[in-house]
CSV table of C-alpha atoms in Angstrom, one decimal:
chain,number,residue,atom,x,y,z
A,1,UNK,CA,105.4,92.7,83.9
A,2,UNK,CA,102.7,94.5,85.8
A,3,UNK,CA,102.1,98.2,86.3
A,4,UNK,CA,102.8,99.9,89.6
A,5,UNK,CA,99.1,100.7,90.2
A,6,UNK,CA,98.4,96.9,90.1
A,7,UNK,CA,100.3,96.4,93.3
A,8,UNK,CA,98.1,94.9,96.1
A,9,UNK,CA,98.8,97.9,98.2
A,10,UNK,CA,98.0,100.5,95.5
A,11,UNK,CA,94.8,101.5,97.3
A,12,UNK,CA,97.0,103.2,99.9
A,13,UNK,CA,98.4,105.5,97.2
A,14,UNK,CA,95.7,105.9,94.5
A,15,UNK,CA,92.0,105.6,94.2
A,16,UNK,CA,90.9,103.6,91.1
A,17,UNK,CA,87.7,105.0,89.6
A,18,UNK,CA,86.3,102.0,87.6
A,19,UNK,CA,83.2,103.9,86.5
A,20,UNK,CA,85.5,106.1,84.4
A,21,UNK,CA,87.4,103.2,82.7
A,22,UNK,CA,86.5,102.2,79.1
A,23,UNK,CA,84.6,98.9,78.7
A,24,UNK,CA,87.0,96.0,78.5
A,25,UNK,CA,89.9,97.7,80.3
A,26,UNK,CA,89.1,97.3,84.0
A,27,UNK,CA,91.5,94.4,84.2
A,28,UNK,CA,94.4,96.8,83.5
A,29,UNK,CA,93.9,98.1,87.0
A,30,UNK,CA,93.3,94.7,88.8
A,31,UNK,CA,95.7,94.0,91.7
A,32,UNK,CA,98.5,91.5,91.0
A,33,UNK,CA,99.2,89.7,94.3
A,34,UNK,CA,102.7,88.6,93.1
A,35,UNK,CA,104.2,92.1,92.8
A,36,UNK,CA,107.0,93.1,95.1
A,37,UNK,CA,105.8,95.2,98.0
A,38,UNK,CA,109.3,95.5,99.5
A,39,UNK,CA,110.1,98.3,97.1
A,40,UNK,CA,108.8,101.9,97.6
A,41,UNK,CA,105.5,102.7,95.7
A,42,UNK,CA,106.5,105.3,93.2
A,43,UNK,CA,103.8,107.0,91.1
A,44,UNK,CA,106.6,108.5,89.0
A,45,UNK,CA,107.6,105.1,87.8
A,46,UNK,CA,107.5,104.6,84.0
A,47,UNK,CA,105.3,101.6,84.8
A,48,UNK,CA,102.6,103.7,86.5
A,49,UNK,CA,99.5,104.8,84.5
A,50,UNK,CA,98.6,108.5,84.3
A,51,UNK,CA,95.4,109.9,85.8
A,52,UNK,CA,93.4,109.4,82.6
A,53,UNK,CA,94.6,106.0,81.4
A,54,UNK,CA,91.8,104.1,79.5
A,55,UNK,CA,89.4,106.9,80.4
A,56,UNK,CA,85.9,107.1,78.9
A,57,UNK,CA,86.6,110.9,78.6
A,58,UNK,CA,90.2,111.9,78.7
A,59,UNK,CA,90.8,115.1,80.6
A,60,UNK,CA,87.5,115.1,82.4
A,61,UNK,CA,87.0,111.6,83.8
A,62,UNK,CA,90.1,110.3,85.7
A,63,UNK,CA,90.6,106.6,86.2
A,64,UNK,CA,93.3,107.1,88.9
A,65,UNK,CA,93.3,109.7,91.6
A,66,UNK,CA,96.5,109.9,93.8
A,67,UNK,CA,95.9,110.2,97.5
A,68,UNK,CA,98.7,112.7,97.7
A,69,UNK,CA,97.9,115.5,95.3
A,70,UNK,CA,101.6,116.2,94.7
A,71,UNK,CA,101.8,112.9,92.9
A,72,UNK,CA,99.5,114.1,90.2
A,73,UNK,CA,102.4,116.2,88.8
A,74,UNK,CA,104.6,113.2,88.0
A,75,UNK,CA,102.1,110.3,87.7
A,76,UNK,CA,102.1,108.9,84.2
A,77,UNK,CA,104.3,111.6,82.5
A,78,UNK,CA,107.6,109.8,82.7
A,79,UNK,CA,110.1,110.1,79.8
A,80,UNK,CA,112.6,107.4,81.1
A,81,UNK,CA,113.4,104.7,83.6
A,82,UNK,CA,113.9,105.6,87.2
A,83,UNK,CA,116.5,103.7,89.3
A,84,UNK,CA,113.4,102.0,90.9
A,85,UNK,CA,112.2,100.9,87.4
A,86,UNK,CA,115.6,99.4,86.6
A,87,UNK,CA,115.8,97.7,89.9
A,88,UNK,CA,112.3,96.3,89.6
A,89,UNK,CA,113.0,94.9,86.1
A,90,UNK,CA,116.2,93.3,87.3
A,91,UNK,CA,114.3,91.8,90.2
A,92,UNK,CA,111.6,90.4,88.0
A,93,UNK,CA,114.3,88.6,86.0
A,94,UNK,CA,116.2,87.4,89.1
A,95,UNK,CA,119.1,89.8,88.7
A,96,UNK,CA,119.0,91.6,92.0
A,97,UNK,CA,117.7,91.4,95.5
A,98,UNK,CA,114.3,93.1,96.1
A,99,UNK,CA,115.7,94.9,99.2
A,100,UNK,CA,118.0,96.9,97.0
A,101,UNK,CA,115.0,98.4,95.1
A,102,UNK,CA,114.4,101.0,97.8
A,103,UNK,CA,116.6,103.4,96.0
A,104,UNK,CA,117.2,106.8,97.7
A,105,UNK,CA,117.2,108.3,94.2
A,106,UNK,CA,113.5,107.7,94.0
A,107,UNK,CA,112.2,109.6,90.9
A,108,UNK,CA,115.5,110.6,89.5
A,109,UNK,CA,116.0,109.3,86.0
A,110,UNK,CA,118.7,107.2,84.4
A,111,UNK,CA,120.7,106.1,87.4
């Protein structure tokens, strides 16, 4: 399963700063063209990296910069699955229709 920042539309939501990524880990940020784009992009997903994931210098060299500064608060600090995460996992395994993934609960946990 891919991480949210690997969606092909992720550039609309986050800037990837490859110069700050540790050697050998750039592929962790590469777009996956097979990911569902019908679902809302949620930086608060448990499947979204934080700002310093695989950073050459954690705390000073971000690898991901959200385009909306408010998303920095929730990006990468999740403690549980969101309704979106559960729906996306179910969709990956053919258990639900992708259109149902656009949950109004957004970043609420444990639906």
